[in-house]
Amino acid sequence: MAPDTRPSERLDRAVIFLGPPGAGKGTQAMELAKHFGVPHLSTGDMLREHVGKGTTLGLKAKPIMERGELVPDSLVLKMVAERIERPDCAHGFVFDGFPRTVAQAKYLGELLKLHGFKRPFVIHLVIDPSVLMRRLTGRRTCKVSGEIYNIYDRPPKVPGICDADGGELVQRPDDREEVIGPRLHAYEKQTAPLAAYYRRLGLLHDIDATKSVDEVKRQVLQSVHSVRGVR
Ligand code: ADP
Ligand code: AMP
């Protein structure tokens, strides 16, 4: 049966996208959030906004992000806890890039319980690491909408310009080759163990992220629909 695409469809839970940098978390999280009419919560975007504004958090996070390391749990958790208390999160939300450590996952579990949400739905984007360099060095993001392109595989119609709103497309400073290595290392060491953590809890859904954006999207929706409302 074709998935129900009514915007009134309710998520009522947190969705978590797990996968290495470049796996397609942002691309898919944005689509899924749009589908359910809930916020897309990218901790990377939130941190970049703090860096851009020069807030106290931004000043602390900037050098860490430039090195491709993870920002300390305490800072990220406070930022997330404040964000999900806002009214727009009442019917669920889609995380992208959070949680990234087992400590963050445990804290999130408590936070969701506290706010009365059902257990989260975790989508694990499984991908061959050899693809990631091309995806990351080719990534360009719209300064206005955050829409994600790839100069090799998903180019905009006009180079450097967002198809959706004409915004300027920029390259993230941490998408340079010398920072990609440390980011992938941080993923392997600190974030990859989360797959086993969520698998043990029976919450993990593996998706083959090497496929096209549309095919991954189709599989993600199918997976979400297969359990939504059941647990
Ligand atoms: P992440 O949030 O996991 O770091 P993104 O969603 O930003 O990943 O995607 C990384 C890059 O790969 C972007 O340039 C994006 O356009 C591209 N991309 C995402 N999904 C796919 C896919 N299924 N096939 C090809 N390219 C993709
Ligand atoms: P992303 O946009 O998800 O690729 O994140 C960019 C950078 O922001 C990461 O390399 C980290 O330095 C930082 N960051 C984003 N999310 C988190 C998180 N949940 N925990 C720690 N650091 C994070």
PDB file of N, CA and C in Angstrom, residues 139-216:
ATOM      1  N   ARG A 139      29.660  18.562  -1.128  1.00  0.00           N
ATOM      2  CA  ARG A 139      28.455  19.140  -0.506  1.00  0.00           C
ATOM      3  C   ARG A 139      28.462  20.672  -0.573  1.00  0.00           C
ATOM      4  N   ARG A 140      27.330  21.230  -0.928  1.00  0.00           N
ATOM      5  CA  ARG A 140      27.121  22.686  -0.882  1.00  0.00           C
ATOM      6  C   ARG A 140      25.744  22.906  -0.249  1.00  0.00           C
ATOM      7  N   THR A 141      25.653  23.942   0.599  1.00  0.00           N
ATOM      8  CA  THR A 141      24.416  24.169   1.340  1.00  0.00           C
ATOM      9  C   THR A 141      23.906  25.582   1.093  1.00  0.00           C
ATOM     10  N   CYS A 142      22.593  25.714   0.957  1.00  0.00           N
ATOM     11  CA  CYS A 142      22.005  27.045   0.744  1.00  0.00           C
ATOM     12  C   CYS A 142      22.069  27.845   2.038  1.00  0.00           C
ATOM     13  N   LYS A 143      22.592  29.060   1.940  1.00  0.00           N
ATOM     14  CA  LYS A 143      22.741  29.936   3.109  1.00  0.00           C
ATOM     15  C   LYS A 143      21.379  30.337   3.676  1.00  0.00           C
ATOM     16  N   VAL A 144      20.350  30.346   2.804  1.00  0.00           N
ATOM     17  CA  VAL A 144      19.025  30.816   3.227  1.00  0.00           C
ATOM     18  C   VAL A 144      18.189  29.663   3.793  1.00  0.00           C
ATOM     19  N   SER A 145      18.016  28.594   3.012  1.00  0.00           N
ATOM     20  CA  SER A 145      17.075  27.528   3.407  1.00  0.00           C
ATOM     21  C   SER A 145      17.757  26.303   4.008  1.00  0.00           C
ATOM     22  N   GLY A 146      19.075  26.195   3.864  1.00  0.00           N
ATOM     23  CA  GLY A 146      19.765  25.009   4.354  1.00  0.00           C
ATOM     24  C   GLY A 146      19.630  23.814   3.404  1.00  0.00           C
ATOM     25  N   GLU A 147      18.982  24.028   2.265  1.00  0.00           N
ATOM     26  CA  GLU A 147      18.832  22.961   1.248  1.00  0.00           C
ATOM     27  C   GLU A 147      20.216  22.422   0.873  1.00  0.00           C
ATOM     28  N   ILE A 148      20.303  21.077   0.718  1.00  0.00           N
ATOM     29  CA  ILE A 148      21.620  20.454   0.520  1.00  0.00           C
ATOM     30  C   ILE A 148      21.800  19.962  -0.918  1.00  0.00           C
ATOM     31  N   TYR A 149      22.933  20.321  -1.525  1.00  0.00           N
ATOM     32  CA  TYR A 149      23.262  19.890  -2.895  1.00  0.00           C
ATOM     33  C   TYR A 149      24.591  19.150  -2.884  1.00  0.00           C
ATOM     34  N   ASN A 150      24.928  18.609  -4.071  1.00  0.00           N
ATOM     35  CA  ASN A 150      26.253  18.021  -4.233  1.00  0.00           C
ATOM     36  C   ASN A 150      26.722  18.356  -5.649  1.00  0.00           C
ATOM     37  N   ILE A 151      27.896  18.982  -5.751  1.00  0.00           N
ATOM     38  CA  ILE A 151      28.331  19.455  -7.081  1.00  0.00           C
ATOM     39  C   ILE A 151      28.572  18.294  -8.043  1.00  0.00           C
ATOM     40  N   TYR A 152      28.812  17.083  -7.533  1.00  0.00           N
ATOM     41  CA  TYR A 152      29.021  15.925  -8.411  1.00  0.00           C
ATOM     42  C   TYR A 152      27.720  15.183  -8.699  1.00  0.00           C
ATOM     43  N   ASP A 153      26.938  14.941  -7.645  1.00  0.00           N
ATOM     44  CA  ASP A 153      25.799  14.022  -7.790  1.00  0.00           C
ATOM     45  C   ASP A 153      24.423  14.674  -7.735  1.00  0.00           C
ATOM     46  N   ARG A 154      24.319  15.834  -7.078  1.00  0.00           N
ATOM     47  CA  ARG A 154      23.018  16.507  -6.973  1.00  0.00           C
ATOM     48  C   ARG A 154      23.222  17.999  -7.194  1.00  0.00           C
ATOM     49  N   PRO A 155      23.701  18.375  -8.407  1.00  0.00           N
ATOM     50  CA  PRO A 155      24.034  19.785  -8.635  1.00  0.00           C
ATOM     51  C   PRO A 155      22.786  20.661  -8.763  1.00  0.00           C
ATOM     52  N   PRO A 156      22.917  21.928  -8.397  1.00  0.00           N
ATOM     53  CA  PRO A 156      21.795  22.851  -8.632  1.00  0.00           C
ATOM     54  C   PRO A 156      21.704  23.139 -10.130  1.00  0.00           C
ATOM     55  N   LYS A 157      20.568  23.713 -10.562  1.00  0.00           N
ATOM     56  CA  LYS A 157      20.414  24.017 -11.999  1.00  0.00           C
ATOM     57  C   LYS A 157      21.451  25.057 -12.440  1.00  0.00           C
ATOM     58  N   VAL A 158      21.636  26.097 -11.592  1.00  0.00           N
ATOM     59  CA  VAL A 158      22.648  27.132 -11.867  1.00  0.00           C
ATOM     60  C   VAL A 158      23.736  26.988 -10.799  1.00  0.00           C
ATOM     61  N   PRO A 159      25.001  26.815 -11.216  1.00  0.00           N
ATOM     62  CA  PRO A 159      26.051  26.604 -10.226  1.00  0.00           C
ATOM     63  C   PRO A 159      26.082  27.697  -9.154  1.00  0.00           C
ATOM     64  N   GLY A 160      26.147  27.283  -7.894  1.00  0.00           N
ATOM     65  CA  GLY A 160      26.290  28.243  -6.791  1.00  0.00           C
ATOM     66  C   GLY A 160      25.000  28.861  -6.301  1.00  0.00           C
ATOM     67  N   ILE A 161      23.871  28.505  -6.960  1.00  0.00           N
ATOM     68  CA  ILE A 161      22.579  29.136  -6.615  1.00  0.00           C
ATOM     69  C   ILE A 161      21.549  28.055  -6.257  1.00  0.00           C
ATOM     70  N   CYS A 162      20.827  28.280  -5.164  1.00  0.00           N
ATOM     71  CA  CYS A 162      19.809  27.324  -4.724  1.00  0.00           C
ATOM     72  C   CYS A 162      18.606  27.326  -5.666  1.00  0.00           C
ATOM     73  N   ASP A 163      18.191  26.139  -6.115  1.00  0.00           N
ATOM     74  CA  ASP A 163      17.018  26.029  -7.004  1.00  0.00           C
ATOM     75  C   ASP A 163      15.767  26.567  -6.322  1.00  0.00           C
ATOM     76  N   ALA A 164      15.655  26.321  -5.020  1.00  0.00           N
ATOM     77  CA  ALA A 164      14.406  26.611  -4.312  1.00  0.00           C
ATOM     78  C   ALA A 164      14.199  28.107  -4.082  1.00  0.00           C
ATOM     79  N   ASP A 165      15.244  28.825  -3.678  1.00  0.00           N
ATOM     80  CA  ASP A 165      15.022  30.224  -3.299  1.00  0.00           C
ATOM     81  C   ASP A 165      16.079  31.198  -3.820  1.00  0.00           C
ATOM     82  N   GLY A 166      16.977  30.734  -4.685  1.00  0.00           N
ATOM     83  CA  GLY A 166      17.982  31.640  -5.257  1.00  0.00           C
ATOM     84  C   GLY A 166      19.095  32.003  -4.282  1.00  0.00           C
ATOM     85  N   GLY A 167      19.104  31.362  -3.096  1.00  0.00           N
ATOM     86  CA  GLY A 167      20.136  31.659  -2.093  1.00  0.00           C
ATOM     87  C   GLY A 167      21.519  31.194  -2.545  1.00  0.00           C
ATOM     88  N   GLU A 168      22.543  31.790  -1.929  1.00  0.00           N
ATOM     89  CA  GLU A 168      23.924  31.433  -2.286  1.00  0.00           C
ATOM     90  C   GLU A 168      24.267  30.064  -1.695  1.00  0.00           C
ATOM     91  N   LEU A 169      24.934  29.213  -2.481  1.00  0.00           N
ATOM     92  CA  LEU A 169      25.364  27.899  -1.979  1.00  0.00           C
ATOM     93  C   LEU A 169      26.794  28.022  -1.463  1.00  0.00           C
ATOM     94  N   VAL A 170      27.019  27.524  -0.250  1.00  0.00           N
ATOM     95  CA  VAL A 170      28.349  27.642   0.345  1.00  0.00           C
ATOM     96  C   VAL A 170      28.869  26.261   0.758  1.00  0.00           C
ATOM     97  N   GLN A 171      30.197  26.198   0.880  1.00  0.00           N
ATOM     98  CA  GLN A 171      30.827  24.964   1.348  1.00  0.00           C
ATOM     99  C   GLN A 171      31.123  25.116   2.834  1.00  0.00           C
ATOM    100  N   ARG A 172      30.813  24.095   3.622  1.00  0.00           N
ATOM    101  CA  ARG A 172      31.123  24.141   5.053  1.00  0.00           C
ATOM    102  C   ARG A 172      32.631  24.078   5.263  1.00  0.00           C
ATOM    103  N   PRO A 173      33.164  24.884   6.193  1.00  0.00           N
ATOM    104  CA  PRO A 173      34.617  24.868   6.400  1.00  0.00           C
ATOM    105  C   PRO A 173      35.144  23.498   6.821  1.00  0.00           C
ATOM    106  N   ASP A 174      34.281  22.683   7.489  1.00  0.00           N
ATOM    107  CA  ASP A 174      34.765  21.363   7.925  1.00  0.00           C
ATOM    108  C   ASP A 174      34.594  20.293   6.841  1.00  0.00           C
ATOM    109  N   ASP A 175      34.168  20.688   5.638  1.00  0.00           N
ATOM    110  CA  ASP A 175      34.084  19.723   4.537  1.00  0.00           C
ATOM    111  C   ASP A 175      35.359  19.720   3.691  1.00  0.00           C
ATOM    112  N   ARG A 176      36.446  20.264   4.246  1.00  0.00           N
ATOM    113  CA  ARG A 176      37.740  20.170   3.568  1.00  0.00           C
ATOM    114  C   ARG A 176      38.382  18.835   3.958  1.00  0.00           C
ATOM    115  N   GLU A 177      39.172  18.275   3.026  1.00  0.00           N
ATOM    116  CA  GLU A 177      39.731  16.935   3.239  1.00  0.00           C
ATOM    117  C   GLU A 177      40.451  16.772   4.563  1.00  0.00           C
ATOM    118  N   GLU A 178      41.191  17.817   4.984  1.00  0.00           N
ATOM    119  CA  GLU A 178      42.004  17.676   6.210  1.00  0.00           C
ATOM    120  C   GLU A 178      41.150  17.602   7.478  1.00  0.00           C
ATOM    121  N   VAL A 179      39.903  18.078   7.411  1.00  0.00           N
ATOM    122  CA  VAL A 179      39.027  17.982   8.597  1.00  0.00           C
ATOM    123  C   VAL A 179      38.125  16.745   8.508  1.00  0.00           C
ATOM    124  N   ILE A 180      37.943  16.234   7.305  1.00  0.00           N
ATOM    125  CA  ILE A 180      37.046  15.072   7.132  1.00  0.00           C
ATOM    126  C   ILE A 180      37.609  13.846   7.859  1.00  0.00           C
ATOM    127  N   GLY A 181      38.931  13.673   7.802  1.00  0.00           N
ATOM    128  CA  GLY A 181      39.573  12.527   8.481  1.00  0.00           C
ATOM    129  C   GLY A 181      39.224  12.493   9.968  1.00  0.00           C
ATOM    130  N   PRO A 182      39.533  13.584  10.710  1.00  0.00           N
ATOM    131  CA  PRO A 182      39.180  13.598  12.137  1.00  0.00           C
ATOM    132  C   PRO A 182      37.686  13.412  12.403  1.00  0.00           C
ATOM    133  N   ARG A 183      36.827  13.922  11.511  1.00  0.00           N
ATOM    134  CA  ARG A 183      35.375  13.755  11.728  1.00  0.00           C
ATOM    135  C   ARG A 183      34.973  12.290  11.598  1.00  0.00           C
ATOM    136  N   LEU A 184      35.538  11.621  10.600  1.00  0.00           N
ATOM    137  CA  LEU A 184      35.208  10.196  10.430  1.00  0.00           C
ATOM    138  C   LEU A 184      35.751   9.383  11.602  1.00  0.00           C
ATOM    139  N   HIS A 185      36.920   9.801  12.107  1.00  0.00           N
ATOM    140  CA  HIS A 185      37.521   9.118  13.258  1.00  0.00           C
ATOM    141  C   HIS A 185      36.620   9.288  14.497  1.00  0.00           C
ATOM    142  N   ALA A 186      36.157  10.527  14.718  1.00  0.00           N
ATOM    143  CA  ALA A 186      35.261  10.788  15.863  1.00  0.00           C
ATOM    144  C   ALA A 186      33.999   9.942  15.739  1.00  0.00           C
ATOM    145  N   TYR A 187      33.510   9.803  14.506  1.00  0.00           N
ATOM    146  CA  TYR A 187      32.298   8.985  14.303  1.00  0.00           C
ATOM    147  C   TYR A 187      32.559   7.538  14.712  1.00  0.00           C
ATOM    148  N   GLU A 188      33.646   6.972  14.186  1.00  0.00           N
ATOM    149  CA  GLU A 188      33.945   5.562  14.472  1.00  0.00           C
ATOM    150  C   GLU A 188      34.098   5.315  15.968  1.00  0.00           C
ATOM    151  N   LYS A 189      34.805   6.245  16.623  1.00  0.00           N
ATOM    152  CA  LYS A 189      35.139   6.036  18.026  1.00  0.00           C
ATOM    153  C   LYS A 189      33.966   6.330  18.972  1.00  0.00           C
ATOM    154  N   GLN A 190      33.286   7.444  18.734  1.00  0.00           N
ATOM    155  CA  GLN A 190      32.296   7.913  19.708  1.00  0.00           C
ATOM    156  C   GLN A 190      30.841   7.680  19.310  1.00  0.00           C
ATOM    157  N   THR A 191      30.548   7.669  18.004  1.00  0.00           N
ATOM    158  CA  THR A 191      29.140   7.600  17.586  1.00  0.00           C
ATOM    159  C   THR A 191      28.724   6.214  17.086  1.00  0.00           C
ATOM    160  N   ALA A 192      29.621   5.524  16.379  1.00  0.00           N
ATOM    161  CA  ALA A 192      29.251   4.209  15.825  1.00  0.00           C
ATOM    162  C   ALA A 192      28.721   3.240  16.902  1.00  0.00           C
ATOM    163  N   PRO A 193      29.270   3.261  18.148  1.00  0.00           N
ATOM    164  CA  PRO A 193      28.727   2.350  19.171  1.00  0.00           C
ATOM    165  C   PRO A 193      27.236   2.549  19.462  1.00  0.00           C
ATOM    166  N   LEU A 194      26.684   3.674  19.033  1.00  0.00           N
ATOM    167  CA  LEU A 194      25.254   3.915  19.274  1.00  0.00           C
ATOM    168  C   LEU A 194      24.372   2.934  18.498  1.00  0.00           C
ATOM    169  N   ALA A 195      24.886   2.434  17.377  1.00  0.00           N
ATOM    170  CA  ALA A 195      24.082   1.480  16.586  1.00  0.00           C
ATOM    171  C   ALA A 195      23.807   0.240  17.434  1.00  0.00           C
ATOM    172  N   ALA A 196      24.849  -0.269  18.098  1.00  0.00           N
ATOM    173  CA  ALA A 196      24.663  -1.455  18.952  1.00  0.00           C
ATOM    174  C   ALA A 196      23.758  -1.120  20.140  1.00  0.00           C
ATOM    175  N   TYR A 197      23.922   0.085  20.656  1.00  0.00           N
ATOM    176  CA  TYR A 197      23.113   0.524  21.810  1.00  0.00           C
ATOM    177  C   TYR A 197      21.616   0.505  21.457  1.00  0.00           C
ATOM    178  N   TYR A 198      21.269   1.105  20.304  1.00  0.00           N
ATOM    179  CA  TYR A 198      19.857   1.161  19.922  1.00  0.00           C
ATOM    180  C   TYR A 198      19.349  -0.187  19.408  1.00  0.00           C
ATOM    181  N   ARG A 199      20.270  -0.986  18.828  1.00  0.00           N
ATOM    182  CA  ARG A 199      19.846  -2.311  18.352  1.00  0.00           C
ATOM    183  C   ARG A 199      19.412  -3.172  19.536  1.00  0.00           C
ATOM    184  N   ARG A 200      20.199  -3.074  20.617  1.00  0.00           N
ATOM    185  CA  ARG A 200      19.849  -3.840  21.839  1.00  0.00           C
ATOM    186  C   ARG A 200      18.489  -3.433  22.366  1.00  0.00           C
ATOM    187  N   LEU A 201      18.161  -2.154  22.202  1.00  0.00           N
ATOM    188  CA  LEU A 201      16.857  -1.671  22.688  1.00  0.00           C
ATOM    189  C   LEU A 201      15.731  -2.000  21.704  1.00  0.00           C
ATOM    190  N   GLY A 202      16.085  -2.576  20.570  1.00  0.00           N
ATOM    191  CA  GLY A 202      15.085  -2.948  19.556  1.00  0.00           C
ATOM    192  C   GLY A 202      14.541  -1.754  18.795  1.00  0.00           C
ATOM    193  N   LEU A 203      15.310  -0.667  18.727  1.00  0.00           N
ATOM    194  CA  LEU A 203      14.801   0.559  18.108  1.00  0.00           C
ATOM    195  C   LEU A 203      15.453   0.872  16.761  1.00  0.00           C
ATOM    196  N   LEU A 204      16.453   0.073  16.373  1.00  0.00           N
ATOM    197  CA  LEU A 204      17.261   0.415  15.199  1.00  0.00           C
ATOM    198  C   LEU A 204      16.694  -0.160  13.898  1.00  0.00           C
ATOM    199  N   HIS A 205      16.665   0.687  12.864  1.00  0.00           N
ATOM    200  CA  HIS A 205      16.211   0.257  11.541  1.00  0.00           C
ATOM    201  C   HIS A 205      17.305   0.570  10.528  1.00  0.00           C
ATOM    202  N   ASP A 206      17.908  -0.471   9.967  1.00  0.00           N
ATOM    203  CA  ASP A 206      18.993  -0.288   8.996  1.00  0.00           C
ATOM    204  C   ASP A 206      18.433   0.066   7.623  1.00  0.00           C
ATOM    205  N   ILE A 207      19.026   1.073   6.996  1.00  0.00           N
ATOM    206  CA  ILE A 207      18.635   1.452   5.634  1.00  0.00           C
ATOM    207  C   ILE A 207      19.912   1.556   4.802  1.00  0.00           C
ATOM    208  N   ASP A 208      19.866   1.033   3.569  1.00  0.00           N
ATOM    209  CA  ASP A 208      21.020   1.115   2.670  1.00  0.00           C
ATOM    210  C   ASP A 208      21.099   2.528   2.091  1.00  0.00           C
ATOM    211  N   ALA A 209      22.089   3.311   2.570  1.00  0.00           N
ATOM    212  CA  ALA A 209      22.180   4.726   2.198  1.00  0.00           C
ATOM    213  C   ALA A 209      23.024   4.954   0.952  1.00  0.00           C
ATOM    214  N   THR A 210      23.471   3.867   0.309  1.00  0.00           N
ATOM    215  CA  THR A 210      24.249   4.037  -0.934  1.00  0.00           C
ATOM    216  C   THR A 210      23.310   4.286  -2.115  1.00  0.00           C
ATOM    217  N   LYS A 211      22.034   3.952  -1.920  1.00  0.00           N
ATOM    218  CA  LYS A 211      21.036   4.111  -2.996  1.00  0.00           C
ATOM    219  C   LYS A 211      20.757   5.602  -3.253  1.00  0.00           C
ATOM    220  N   SER A 212      19.951   5.892  -4.275  1.00  0.00           N
ATOM    221  CA  SER A 212      19.634   7.284  -4.620  1.00  0.00           C
ATOM    222  C   SER A 212      18.845   7.949  -3.489  1.00  0.00           C
ATOM    223  N   VAL A 213      18.833   9.270  -3.487  1.00  0.00           N
ATOM    224  CA  VAL A 213      18.096  10.011  -2.457  1.00  0.00           C
ATOM    225  C   VAL A 213      16.629   9.576  -2.427  1.00  0.00           C
ATOM    226  N   ASP A 214      16.014   9.444  -3.599  1.00  0.00           N
ATOM    227  CA  ASP A 214      14.590   9.075  -3.642  1.00  0.00           C
ATOM    228  C   ASP A 214      14.355   7.668  -3.117  1.00  0.00           C
ATOM    229  N   GLU A 215      15.255   6.747  -3.433  1.00  0.00           N
ATOM    230  CA  GLU A 215      15.100   5.365  -2.977  1.00  0.00           C
ATOM    231  C   GLU A 215      15.287   5.290  -1.452  1.00  0.00           C
ATOM    232  N   VAL A 216      16.275   6.007  -0.941  1.00  0.00           N
ATOM    233  CA  VAL A 216      16.485   6.020   0.520  1.00  0.00           C
ATOM    234  C   VAL A 216      15.251   6.614   1.197  1.00  0.00           C
TER     235      VAL A 216
END
